[in-house]
PDB file of N, CA and C in Angstrom:
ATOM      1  N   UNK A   1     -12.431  -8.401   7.782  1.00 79.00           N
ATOM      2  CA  UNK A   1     -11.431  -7.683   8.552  1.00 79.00           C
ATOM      3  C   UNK A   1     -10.121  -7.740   7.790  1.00 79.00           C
ATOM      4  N   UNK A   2      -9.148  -6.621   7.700  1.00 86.00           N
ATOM      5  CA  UNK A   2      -8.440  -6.330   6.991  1.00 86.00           C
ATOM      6  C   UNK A   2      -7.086  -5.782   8.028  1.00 86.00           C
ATOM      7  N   UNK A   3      -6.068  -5.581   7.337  1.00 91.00           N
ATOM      8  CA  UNK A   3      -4.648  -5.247   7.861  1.00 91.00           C
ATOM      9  C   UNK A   3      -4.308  -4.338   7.525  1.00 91.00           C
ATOM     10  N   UNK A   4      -3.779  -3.188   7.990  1.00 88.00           N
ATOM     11  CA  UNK A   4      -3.343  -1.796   7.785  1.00 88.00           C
ATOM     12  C   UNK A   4      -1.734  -1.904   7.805  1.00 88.00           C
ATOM     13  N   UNK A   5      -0.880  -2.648   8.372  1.00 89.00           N
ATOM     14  CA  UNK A   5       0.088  -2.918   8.843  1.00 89.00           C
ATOM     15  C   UNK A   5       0.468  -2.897  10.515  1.00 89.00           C
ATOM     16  N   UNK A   6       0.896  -3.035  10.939  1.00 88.00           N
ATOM     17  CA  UNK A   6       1.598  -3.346  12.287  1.00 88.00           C
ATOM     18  C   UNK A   6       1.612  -2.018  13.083  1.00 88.00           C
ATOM     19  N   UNK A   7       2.761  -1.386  12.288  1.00 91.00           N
ATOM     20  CA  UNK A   7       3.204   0.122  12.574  1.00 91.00           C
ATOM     21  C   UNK A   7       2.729   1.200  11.883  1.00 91.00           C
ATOM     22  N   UNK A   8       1.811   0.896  10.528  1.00 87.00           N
ATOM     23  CA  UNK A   8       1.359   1.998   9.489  1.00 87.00           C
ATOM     24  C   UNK A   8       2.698   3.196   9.038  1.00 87.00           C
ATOM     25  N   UNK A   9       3.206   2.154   8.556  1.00 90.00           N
ATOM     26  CA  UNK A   9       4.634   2.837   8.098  1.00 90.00           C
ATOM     27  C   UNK A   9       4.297   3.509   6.646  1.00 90.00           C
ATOM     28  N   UNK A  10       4.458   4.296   5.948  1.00 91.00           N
ATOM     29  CA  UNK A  10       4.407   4.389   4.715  1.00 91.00           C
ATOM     30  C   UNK A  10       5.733   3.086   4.182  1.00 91.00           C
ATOM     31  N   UNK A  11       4.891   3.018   2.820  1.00 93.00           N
ATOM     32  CA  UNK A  11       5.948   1.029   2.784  1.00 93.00           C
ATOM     33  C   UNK A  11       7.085   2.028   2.104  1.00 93.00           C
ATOM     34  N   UNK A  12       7.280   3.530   1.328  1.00 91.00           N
ATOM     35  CA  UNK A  12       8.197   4.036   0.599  1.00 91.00           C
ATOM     36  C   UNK A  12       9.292   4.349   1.559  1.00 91.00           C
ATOM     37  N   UNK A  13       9.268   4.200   2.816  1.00 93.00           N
ATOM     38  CA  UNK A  13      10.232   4.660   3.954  1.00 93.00           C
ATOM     39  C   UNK A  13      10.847   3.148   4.532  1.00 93.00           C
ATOM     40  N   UNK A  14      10.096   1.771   4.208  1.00 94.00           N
ATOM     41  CA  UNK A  14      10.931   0.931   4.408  1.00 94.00           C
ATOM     42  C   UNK A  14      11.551  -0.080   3.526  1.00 94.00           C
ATOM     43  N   UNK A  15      12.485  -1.014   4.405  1.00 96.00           N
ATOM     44  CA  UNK A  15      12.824  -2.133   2.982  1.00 96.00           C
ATOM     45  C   UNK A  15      12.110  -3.484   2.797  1.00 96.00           C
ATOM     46  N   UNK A  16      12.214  -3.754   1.666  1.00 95.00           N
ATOM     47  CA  UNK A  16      11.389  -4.612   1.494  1.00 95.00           C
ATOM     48  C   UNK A  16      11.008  -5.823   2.889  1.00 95.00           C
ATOM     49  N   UNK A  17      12.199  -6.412   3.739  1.00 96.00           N
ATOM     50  CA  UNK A  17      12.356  -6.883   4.510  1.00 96.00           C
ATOM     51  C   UNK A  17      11.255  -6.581   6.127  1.00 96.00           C
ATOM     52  N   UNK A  18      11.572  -5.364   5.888  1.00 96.00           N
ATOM     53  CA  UNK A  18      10.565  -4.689   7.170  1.00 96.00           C
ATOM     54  C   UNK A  18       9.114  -4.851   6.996  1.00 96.00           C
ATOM     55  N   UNK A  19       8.763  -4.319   5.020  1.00 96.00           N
ATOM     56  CA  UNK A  19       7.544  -4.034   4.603  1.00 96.00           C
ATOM     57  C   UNK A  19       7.243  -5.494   5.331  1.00 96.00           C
ATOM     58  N   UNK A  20       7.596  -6.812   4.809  1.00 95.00           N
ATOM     59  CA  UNK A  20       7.208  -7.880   5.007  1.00 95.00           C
ATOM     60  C   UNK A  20       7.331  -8.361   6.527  1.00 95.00           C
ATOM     61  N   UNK A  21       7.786  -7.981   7.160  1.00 95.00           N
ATOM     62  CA  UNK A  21       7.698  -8.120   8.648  1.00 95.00           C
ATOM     63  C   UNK A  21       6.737  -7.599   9.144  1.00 95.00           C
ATOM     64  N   UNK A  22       6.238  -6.162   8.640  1.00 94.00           N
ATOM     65  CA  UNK A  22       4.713  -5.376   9.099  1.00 94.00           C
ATOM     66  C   UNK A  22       3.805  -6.601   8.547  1.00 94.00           C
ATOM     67  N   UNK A  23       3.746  -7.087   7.539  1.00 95.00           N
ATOM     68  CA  UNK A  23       2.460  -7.788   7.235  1.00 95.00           C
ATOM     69  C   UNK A  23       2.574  -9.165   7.770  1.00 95.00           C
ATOM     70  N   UNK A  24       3.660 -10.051   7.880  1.00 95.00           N
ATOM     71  CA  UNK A  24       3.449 -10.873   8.865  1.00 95.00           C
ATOM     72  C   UNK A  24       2.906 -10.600  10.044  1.00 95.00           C
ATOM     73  N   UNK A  25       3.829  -9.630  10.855  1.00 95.00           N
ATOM     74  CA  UNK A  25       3.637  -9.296  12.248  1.00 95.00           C
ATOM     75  C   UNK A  25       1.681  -8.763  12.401  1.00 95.00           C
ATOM     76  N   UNK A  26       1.253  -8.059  11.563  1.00 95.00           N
ATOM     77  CA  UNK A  26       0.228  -7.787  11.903  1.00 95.00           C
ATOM     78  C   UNK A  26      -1.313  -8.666  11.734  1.00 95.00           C
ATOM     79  N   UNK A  27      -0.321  -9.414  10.438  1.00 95.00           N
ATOM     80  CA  UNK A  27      -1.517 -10.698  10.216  1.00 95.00           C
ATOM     81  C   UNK A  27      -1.513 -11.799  11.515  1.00 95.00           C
ATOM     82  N   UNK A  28      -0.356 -11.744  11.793  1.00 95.00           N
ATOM     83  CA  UNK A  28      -0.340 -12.663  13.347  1.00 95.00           C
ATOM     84  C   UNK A  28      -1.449 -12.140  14.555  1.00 95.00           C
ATOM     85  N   UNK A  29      -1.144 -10.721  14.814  1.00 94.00           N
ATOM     86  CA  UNK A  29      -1.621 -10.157  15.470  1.00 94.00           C
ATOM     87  C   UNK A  29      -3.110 -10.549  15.782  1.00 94.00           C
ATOM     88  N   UNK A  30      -3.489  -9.587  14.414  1.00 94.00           N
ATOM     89  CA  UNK A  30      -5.175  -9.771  13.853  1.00 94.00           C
ATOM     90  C   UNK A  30      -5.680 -11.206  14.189  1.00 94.00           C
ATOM     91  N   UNK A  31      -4.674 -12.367  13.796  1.00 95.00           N
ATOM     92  CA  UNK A  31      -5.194 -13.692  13.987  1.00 95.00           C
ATOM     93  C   UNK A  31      -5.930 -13.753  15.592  1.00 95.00           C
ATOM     94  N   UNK A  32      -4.710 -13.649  16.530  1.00 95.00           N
ATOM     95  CA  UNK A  32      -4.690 -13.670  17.481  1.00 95.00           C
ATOM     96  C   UNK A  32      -6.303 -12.898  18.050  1.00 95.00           C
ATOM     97  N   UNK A  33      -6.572 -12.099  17.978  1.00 94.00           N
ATOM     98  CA  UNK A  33      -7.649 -11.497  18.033  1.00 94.00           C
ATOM     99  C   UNK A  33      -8.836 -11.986  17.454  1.00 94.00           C
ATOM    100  N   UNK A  34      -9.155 -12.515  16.023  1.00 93.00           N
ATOM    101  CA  UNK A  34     -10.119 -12.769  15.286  1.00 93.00           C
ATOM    102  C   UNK A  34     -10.399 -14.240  15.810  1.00 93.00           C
ATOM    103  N   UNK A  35      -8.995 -15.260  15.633  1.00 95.00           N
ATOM    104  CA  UNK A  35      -9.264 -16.170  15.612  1.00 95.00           C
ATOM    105  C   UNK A  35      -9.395 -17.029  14.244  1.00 95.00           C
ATOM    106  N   UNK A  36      -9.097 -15.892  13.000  1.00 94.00           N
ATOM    107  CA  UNK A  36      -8.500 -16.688  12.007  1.00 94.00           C
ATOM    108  C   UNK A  36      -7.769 -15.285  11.368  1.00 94.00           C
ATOM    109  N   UNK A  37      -7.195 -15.316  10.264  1.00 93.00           N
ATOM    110  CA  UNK A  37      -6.253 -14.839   9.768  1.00 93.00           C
ATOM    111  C   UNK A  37      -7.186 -13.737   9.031  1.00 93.00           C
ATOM    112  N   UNK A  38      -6.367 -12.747   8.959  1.00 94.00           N
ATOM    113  CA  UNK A  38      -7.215 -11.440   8.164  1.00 94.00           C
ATOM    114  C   UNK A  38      -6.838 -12.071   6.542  1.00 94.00           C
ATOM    115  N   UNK A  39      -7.443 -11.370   5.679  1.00 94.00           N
ATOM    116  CA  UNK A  39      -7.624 -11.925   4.101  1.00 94.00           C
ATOM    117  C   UNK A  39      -7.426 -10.731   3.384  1.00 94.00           C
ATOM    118  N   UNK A  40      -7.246  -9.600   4.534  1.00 94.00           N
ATOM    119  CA  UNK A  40      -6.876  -8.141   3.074  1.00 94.00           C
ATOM    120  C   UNK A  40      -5.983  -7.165   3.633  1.00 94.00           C
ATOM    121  N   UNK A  41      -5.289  -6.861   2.833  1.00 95.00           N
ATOM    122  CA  UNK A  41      -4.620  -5.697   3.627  1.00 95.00           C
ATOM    123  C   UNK A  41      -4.728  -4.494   2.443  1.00 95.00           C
ATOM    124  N   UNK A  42      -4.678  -3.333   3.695  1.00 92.00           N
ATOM    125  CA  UNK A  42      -4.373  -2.153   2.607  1.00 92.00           C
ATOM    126  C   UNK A  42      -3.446  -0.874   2.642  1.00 92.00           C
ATOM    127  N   UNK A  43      -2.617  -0.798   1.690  1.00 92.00           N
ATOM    128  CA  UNK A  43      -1.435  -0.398   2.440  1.00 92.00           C
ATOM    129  C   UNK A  43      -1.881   1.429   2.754  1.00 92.00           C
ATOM    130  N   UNK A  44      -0.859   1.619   4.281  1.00 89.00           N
ATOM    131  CA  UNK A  44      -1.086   2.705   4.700  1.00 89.00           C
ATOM    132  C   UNK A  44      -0.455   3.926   3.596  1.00 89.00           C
ATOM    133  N   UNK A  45      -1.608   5.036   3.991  1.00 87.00           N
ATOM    134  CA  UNK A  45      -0.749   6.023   3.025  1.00 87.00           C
ATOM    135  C   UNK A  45      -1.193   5.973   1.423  1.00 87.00           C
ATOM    136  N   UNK A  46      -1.734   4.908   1.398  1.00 88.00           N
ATOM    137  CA  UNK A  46      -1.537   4.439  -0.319  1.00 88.00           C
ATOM    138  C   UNK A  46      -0.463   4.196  -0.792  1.00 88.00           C
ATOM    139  N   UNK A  47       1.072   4.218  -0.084  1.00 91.00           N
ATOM    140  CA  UNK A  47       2.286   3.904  -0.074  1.00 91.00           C
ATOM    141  C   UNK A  47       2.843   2.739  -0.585  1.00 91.00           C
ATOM    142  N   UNK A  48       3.047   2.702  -2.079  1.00 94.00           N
ATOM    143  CA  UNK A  48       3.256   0.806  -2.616  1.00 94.00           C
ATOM    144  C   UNK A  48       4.692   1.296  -3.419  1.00 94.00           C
ATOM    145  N   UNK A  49       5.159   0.425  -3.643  1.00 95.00           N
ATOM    146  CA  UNK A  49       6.308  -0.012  -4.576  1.00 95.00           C
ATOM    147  C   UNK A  49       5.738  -1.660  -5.655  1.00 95.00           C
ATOM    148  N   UNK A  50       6.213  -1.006  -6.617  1.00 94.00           N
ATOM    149  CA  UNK A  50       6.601  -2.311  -7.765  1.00 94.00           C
ATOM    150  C   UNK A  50       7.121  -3.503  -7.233  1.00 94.00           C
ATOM    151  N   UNK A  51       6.700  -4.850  -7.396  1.00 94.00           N
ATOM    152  CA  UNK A  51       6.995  -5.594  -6.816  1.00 94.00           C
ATOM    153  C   UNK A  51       6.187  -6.103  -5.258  1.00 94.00           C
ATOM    154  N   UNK A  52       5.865  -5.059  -4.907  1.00 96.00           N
ATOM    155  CA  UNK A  52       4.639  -5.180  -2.987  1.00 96.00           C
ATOM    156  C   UNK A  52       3.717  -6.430  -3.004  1.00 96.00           C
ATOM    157  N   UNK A  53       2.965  -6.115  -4.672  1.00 94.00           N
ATOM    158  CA  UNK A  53       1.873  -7.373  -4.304  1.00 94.00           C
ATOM    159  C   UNK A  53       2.224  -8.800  -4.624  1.00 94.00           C
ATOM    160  N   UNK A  54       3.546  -8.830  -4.696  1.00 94.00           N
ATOM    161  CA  UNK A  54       3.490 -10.170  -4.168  1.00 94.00           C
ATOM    162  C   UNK A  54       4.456 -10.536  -2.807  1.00 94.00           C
ATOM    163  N   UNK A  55       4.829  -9.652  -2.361  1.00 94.00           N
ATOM    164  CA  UNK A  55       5.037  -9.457  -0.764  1.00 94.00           C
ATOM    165  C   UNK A  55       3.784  -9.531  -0.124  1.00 94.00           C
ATOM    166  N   UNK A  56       2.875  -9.062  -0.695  1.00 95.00           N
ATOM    167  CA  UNK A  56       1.312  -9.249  -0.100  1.00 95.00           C
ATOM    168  C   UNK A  56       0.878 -10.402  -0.303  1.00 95.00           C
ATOM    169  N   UNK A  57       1.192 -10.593  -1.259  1.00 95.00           N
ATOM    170  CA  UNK A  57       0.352 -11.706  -1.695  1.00 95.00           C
ATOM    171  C   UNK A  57       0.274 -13.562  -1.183  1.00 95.00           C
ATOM    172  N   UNK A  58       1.678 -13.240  -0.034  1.00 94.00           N
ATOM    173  CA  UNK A  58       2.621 -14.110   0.893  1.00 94.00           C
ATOM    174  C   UNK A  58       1.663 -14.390   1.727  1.00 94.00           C
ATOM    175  N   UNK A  59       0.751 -13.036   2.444  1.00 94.00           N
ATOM    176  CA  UNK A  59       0.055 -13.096   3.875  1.00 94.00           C
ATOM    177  C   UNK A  59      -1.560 -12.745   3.193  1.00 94.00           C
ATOM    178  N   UNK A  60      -1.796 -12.280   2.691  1.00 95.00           N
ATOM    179  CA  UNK A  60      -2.965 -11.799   2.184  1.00 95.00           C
ATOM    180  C   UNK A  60      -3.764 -12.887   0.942  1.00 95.00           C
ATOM    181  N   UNK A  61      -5.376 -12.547   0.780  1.00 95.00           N
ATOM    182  CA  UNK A  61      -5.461 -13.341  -0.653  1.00 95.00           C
ATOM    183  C   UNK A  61      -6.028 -11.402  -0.964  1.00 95.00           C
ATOM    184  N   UNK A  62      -6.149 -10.144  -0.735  1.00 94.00           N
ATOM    185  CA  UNK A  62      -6.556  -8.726  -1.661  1.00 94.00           C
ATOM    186  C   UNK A  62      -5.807  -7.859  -0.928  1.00 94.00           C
ATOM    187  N   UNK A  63      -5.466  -7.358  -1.592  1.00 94.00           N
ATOM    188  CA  UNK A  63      -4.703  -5.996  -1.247  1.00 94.00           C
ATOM    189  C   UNK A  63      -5.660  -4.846  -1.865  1.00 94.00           C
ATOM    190  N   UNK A  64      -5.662  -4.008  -1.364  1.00 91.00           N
ATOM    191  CA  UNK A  64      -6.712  -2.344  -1.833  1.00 91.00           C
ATOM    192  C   UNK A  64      -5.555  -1.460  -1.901  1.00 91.00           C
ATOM    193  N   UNK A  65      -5.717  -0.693  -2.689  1.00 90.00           N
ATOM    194  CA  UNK A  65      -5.643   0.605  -3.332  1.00 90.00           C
ATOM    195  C   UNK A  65      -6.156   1.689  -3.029  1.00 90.00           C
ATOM    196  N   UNK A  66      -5.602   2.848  -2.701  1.00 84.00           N
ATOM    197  CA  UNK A  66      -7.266   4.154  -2.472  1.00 84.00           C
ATOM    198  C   UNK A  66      -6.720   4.481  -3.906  1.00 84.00           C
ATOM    199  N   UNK A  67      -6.866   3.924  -5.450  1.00 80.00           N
ATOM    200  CA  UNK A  67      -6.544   4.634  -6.402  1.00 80.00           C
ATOM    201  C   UNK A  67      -7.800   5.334  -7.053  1.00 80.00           C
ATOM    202  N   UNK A  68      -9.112   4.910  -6.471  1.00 71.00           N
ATOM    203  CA  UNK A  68     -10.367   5.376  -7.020  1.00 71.00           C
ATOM    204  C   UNK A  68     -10.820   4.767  -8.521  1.00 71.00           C
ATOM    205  N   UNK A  69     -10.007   3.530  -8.565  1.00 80.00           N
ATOM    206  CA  UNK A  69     -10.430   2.945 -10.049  1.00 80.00           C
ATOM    207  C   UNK A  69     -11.624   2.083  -9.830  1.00 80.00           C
ATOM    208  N   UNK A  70     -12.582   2.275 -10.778  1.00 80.00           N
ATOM    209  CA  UNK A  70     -13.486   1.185 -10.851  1.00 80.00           C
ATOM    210  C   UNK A  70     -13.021  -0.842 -10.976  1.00 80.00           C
ATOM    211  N   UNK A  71     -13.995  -1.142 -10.090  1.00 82.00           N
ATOM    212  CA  UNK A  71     -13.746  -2.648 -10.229  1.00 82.00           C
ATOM    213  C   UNK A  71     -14.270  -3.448 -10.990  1.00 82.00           C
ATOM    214  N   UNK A  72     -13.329  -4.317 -11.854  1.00 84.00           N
ATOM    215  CA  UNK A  72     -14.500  -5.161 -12.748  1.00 84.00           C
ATOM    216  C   UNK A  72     -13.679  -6.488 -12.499  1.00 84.00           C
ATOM    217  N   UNK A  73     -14.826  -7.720 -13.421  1.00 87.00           N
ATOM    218  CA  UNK A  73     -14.115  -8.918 -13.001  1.00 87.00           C
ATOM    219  C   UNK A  73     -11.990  -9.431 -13.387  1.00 87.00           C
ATOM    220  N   UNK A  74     -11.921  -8.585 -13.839  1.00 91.00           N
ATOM    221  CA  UNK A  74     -10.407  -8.794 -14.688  1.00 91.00           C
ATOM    222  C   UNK A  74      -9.360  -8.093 -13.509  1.00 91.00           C
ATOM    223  N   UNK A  75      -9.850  -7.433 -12.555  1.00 89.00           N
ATOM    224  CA  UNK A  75      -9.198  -6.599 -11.872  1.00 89.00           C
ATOM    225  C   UNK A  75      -8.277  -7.357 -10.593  1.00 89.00           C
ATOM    226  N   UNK A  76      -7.382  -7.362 -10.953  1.00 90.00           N
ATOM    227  CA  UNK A  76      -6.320  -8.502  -9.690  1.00 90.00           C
ATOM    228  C   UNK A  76      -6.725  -7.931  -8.249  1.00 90.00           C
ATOM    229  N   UNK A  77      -7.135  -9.248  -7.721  1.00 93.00           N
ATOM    230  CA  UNK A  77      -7.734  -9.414  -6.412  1.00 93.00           C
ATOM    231  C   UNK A  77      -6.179  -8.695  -5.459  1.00 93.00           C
ATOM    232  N   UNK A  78      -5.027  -8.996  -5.784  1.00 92.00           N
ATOM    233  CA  UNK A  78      -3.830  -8.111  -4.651  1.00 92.00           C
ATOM    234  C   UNK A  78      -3.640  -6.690  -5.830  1.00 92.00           C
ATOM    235  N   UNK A  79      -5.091  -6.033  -6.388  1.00 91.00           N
ATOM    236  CA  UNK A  79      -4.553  -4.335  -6.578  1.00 91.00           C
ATOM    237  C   UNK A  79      -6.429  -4.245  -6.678  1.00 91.00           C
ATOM    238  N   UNK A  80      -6.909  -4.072  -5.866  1.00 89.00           N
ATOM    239  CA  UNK A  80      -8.538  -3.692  -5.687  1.00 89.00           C
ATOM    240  C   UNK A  80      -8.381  -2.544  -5.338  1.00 89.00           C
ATOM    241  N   UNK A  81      -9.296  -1.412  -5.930  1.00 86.00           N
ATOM    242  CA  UNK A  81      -9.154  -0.086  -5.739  1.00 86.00           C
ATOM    243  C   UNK A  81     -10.016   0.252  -4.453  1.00 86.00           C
ATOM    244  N   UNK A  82     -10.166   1.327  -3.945  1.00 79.00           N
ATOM    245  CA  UNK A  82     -11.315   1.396  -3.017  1.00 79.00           C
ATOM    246  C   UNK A  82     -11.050   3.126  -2.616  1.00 79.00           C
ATOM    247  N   UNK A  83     -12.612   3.317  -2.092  1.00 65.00           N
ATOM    248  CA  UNK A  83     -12.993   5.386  -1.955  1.00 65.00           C
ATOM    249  C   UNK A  83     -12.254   5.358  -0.645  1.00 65.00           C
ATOM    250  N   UNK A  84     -11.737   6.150  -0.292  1.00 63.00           N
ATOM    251  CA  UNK A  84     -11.144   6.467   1.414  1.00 63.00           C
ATOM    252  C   UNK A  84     -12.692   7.608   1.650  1.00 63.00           C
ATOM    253  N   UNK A  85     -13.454   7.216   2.802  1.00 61.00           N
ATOM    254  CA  UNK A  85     -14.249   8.078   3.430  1.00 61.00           C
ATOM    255  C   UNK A  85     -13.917   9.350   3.645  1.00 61.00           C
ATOM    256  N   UNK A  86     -14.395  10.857   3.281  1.00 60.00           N
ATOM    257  CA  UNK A  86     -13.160  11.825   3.346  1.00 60.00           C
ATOM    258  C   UNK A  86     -14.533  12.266   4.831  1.00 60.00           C
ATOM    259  N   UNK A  87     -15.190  11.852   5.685  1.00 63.00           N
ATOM    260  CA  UNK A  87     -15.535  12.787   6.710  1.00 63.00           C
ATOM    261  C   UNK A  87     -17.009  12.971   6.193  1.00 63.00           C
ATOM    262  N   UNK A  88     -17.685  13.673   7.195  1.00 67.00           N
ATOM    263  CA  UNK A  88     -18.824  14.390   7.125  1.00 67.00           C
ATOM    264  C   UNK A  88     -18.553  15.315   6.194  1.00 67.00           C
ATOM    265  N   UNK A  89     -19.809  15.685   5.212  1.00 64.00           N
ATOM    266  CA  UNK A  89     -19.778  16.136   3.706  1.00 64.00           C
ATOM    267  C   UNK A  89     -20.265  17.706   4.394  1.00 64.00           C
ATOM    268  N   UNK A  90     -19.907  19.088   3.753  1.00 69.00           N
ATOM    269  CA  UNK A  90     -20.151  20.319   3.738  1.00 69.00           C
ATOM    270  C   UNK A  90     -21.879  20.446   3.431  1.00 69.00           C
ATOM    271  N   UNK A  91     -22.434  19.838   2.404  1.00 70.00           N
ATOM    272  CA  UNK A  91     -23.297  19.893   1.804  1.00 70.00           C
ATOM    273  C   UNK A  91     -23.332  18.736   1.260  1.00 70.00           C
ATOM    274  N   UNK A  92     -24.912  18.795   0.540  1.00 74.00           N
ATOM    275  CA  UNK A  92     -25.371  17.435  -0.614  1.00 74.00           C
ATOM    276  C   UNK A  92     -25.075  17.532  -1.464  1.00 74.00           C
ATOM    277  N   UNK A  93     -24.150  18.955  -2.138  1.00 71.00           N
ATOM    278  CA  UNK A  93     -23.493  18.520  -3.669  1.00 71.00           C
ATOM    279  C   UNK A  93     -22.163  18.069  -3.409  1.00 71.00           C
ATOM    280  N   UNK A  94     -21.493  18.290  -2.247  1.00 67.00           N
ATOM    281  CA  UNK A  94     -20.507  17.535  -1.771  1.00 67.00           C
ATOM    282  C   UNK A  94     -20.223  16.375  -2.366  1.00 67.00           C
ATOM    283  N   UNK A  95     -21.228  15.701  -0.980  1.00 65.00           N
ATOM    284  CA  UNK A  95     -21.197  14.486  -0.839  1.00 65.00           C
ATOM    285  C   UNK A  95     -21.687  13.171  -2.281  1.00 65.00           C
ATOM    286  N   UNK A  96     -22.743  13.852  -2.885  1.00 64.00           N
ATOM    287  CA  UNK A  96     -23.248  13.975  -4.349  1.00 64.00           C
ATOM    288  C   UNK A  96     -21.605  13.376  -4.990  1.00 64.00           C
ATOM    289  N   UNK A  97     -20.647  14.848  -5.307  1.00 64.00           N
ATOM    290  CA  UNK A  97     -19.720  14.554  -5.737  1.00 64.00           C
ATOM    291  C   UNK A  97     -19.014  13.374  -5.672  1.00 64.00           C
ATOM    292  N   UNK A  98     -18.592  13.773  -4.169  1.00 58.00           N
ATOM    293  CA  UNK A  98     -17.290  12.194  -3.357  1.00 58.00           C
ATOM    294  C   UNK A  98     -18.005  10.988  -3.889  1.00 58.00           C
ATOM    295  N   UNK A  99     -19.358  10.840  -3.481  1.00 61.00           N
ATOM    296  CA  UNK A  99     -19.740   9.210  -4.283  1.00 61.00           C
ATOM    297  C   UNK A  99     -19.964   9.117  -5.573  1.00 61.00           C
ATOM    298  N   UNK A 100     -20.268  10.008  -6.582  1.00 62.00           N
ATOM    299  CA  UNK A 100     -19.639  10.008  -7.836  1.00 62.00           C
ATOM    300  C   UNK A 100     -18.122  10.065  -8.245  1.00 62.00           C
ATOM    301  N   UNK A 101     -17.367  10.427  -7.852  1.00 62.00           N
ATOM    302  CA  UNK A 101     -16.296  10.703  -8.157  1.00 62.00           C
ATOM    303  C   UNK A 101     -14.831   9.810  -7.691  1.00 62.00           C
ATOM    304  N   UNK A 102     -15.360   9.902  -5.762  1.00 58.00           N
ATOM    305  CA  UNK A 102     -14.489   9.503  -5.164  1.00 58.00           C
ATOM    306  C   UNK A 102     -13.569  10.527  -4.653  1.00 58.00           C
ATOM    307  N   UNK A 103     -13.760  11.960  -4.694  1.00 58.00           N
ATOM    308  CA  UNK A 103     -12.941  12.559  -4.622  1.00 58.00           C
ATOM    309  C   UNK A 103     -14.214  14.199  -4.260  1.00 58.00           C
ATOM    310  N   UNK A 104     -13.466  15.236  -3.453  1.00 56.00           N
ATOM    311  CA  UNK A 104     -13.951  16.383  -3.580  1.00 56.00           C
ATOM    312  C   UNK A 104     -13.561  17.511  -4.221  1.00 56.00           C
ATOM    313  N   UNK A 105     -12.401  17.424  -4.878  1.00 59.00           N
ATOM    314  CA  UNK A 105     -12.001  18.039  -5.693  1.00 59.00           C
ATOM    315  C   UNK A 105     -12.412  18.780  -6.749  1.00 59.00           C
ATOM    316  N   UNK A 106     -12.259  20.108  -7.178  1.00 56.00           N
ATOM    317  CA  UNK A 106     -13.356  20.131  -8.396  1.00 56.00           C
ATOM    318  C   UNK A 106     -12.596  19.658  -9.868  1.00 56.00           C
ATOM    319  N   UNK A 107     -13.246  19.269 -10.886  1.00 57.00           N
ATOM    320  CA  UNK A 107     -12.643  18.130 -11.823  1.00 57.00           C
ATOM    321  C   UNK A 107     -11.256  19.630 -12.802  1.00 57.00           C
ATOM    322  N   UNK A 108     -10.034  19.080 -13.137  1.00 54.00           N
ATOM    323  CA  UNK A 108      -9.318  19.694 -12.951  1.00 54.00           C
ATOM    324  C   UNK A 108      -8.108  20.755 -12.456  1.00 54.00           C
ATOM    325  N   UNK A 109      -8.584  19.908 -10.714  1.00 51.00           N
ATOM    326  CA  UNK A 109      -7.529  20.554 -10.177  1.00 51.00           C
ATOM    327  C   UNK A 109      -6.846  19.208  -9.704  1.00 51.00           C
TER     328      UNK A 109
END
């Protein structure tokens, strides 16, 4: 179980101060509910600033990414990439695509 933030603010609309108040406030939350502390968060929006993961890295031990990068062992546990589900697929070359790719886009646009 993971943390989205509190309010799902995009973090580029707040200050650093707030960003870090969403991830306290919501890791509290989550606790409260789970009964132990969430271990990932991922920021809403895909919305990060320079400097975030280790504001994350305060309340969290991974932070995710929707950057669509592959994971290997060298890859810092607070910047893990990950696919955002885009929905029920049109078709099987669709969907084909999105899990190859990560994306539905056709390559070059």
């Amino acid at each position: 179980m993971g943390s989205h933030g509190h309010h799902h603010v995009p973090r580029c609309n707040i200050s650093p101060e707030a960003f870090e108040e969403e991830l306290s406030r919501s890791a509290a939350e989550l606790e409260q509910v789970l009964g132990e502390a969430p271990r990932a968060f991922s920021y809403p929006f895909n919305s990060h600033l320079p400097g975030d993961a280790e504001l994350c890295g305060r309340h969290y031990l991974q932070v995710a990414t929707v950057d669509a990068a592959l994971v290997t062992p060298a890859t810092p546990a607070l910047d893990l990439p990950r696919f955002t589900w885009p929905g029920p697929h049109a078709n099987r070359l669709r969907r084909r695509r999105w899990l190859s790719t990560g994306t539905l886009a056709w390559p070059g646009r």
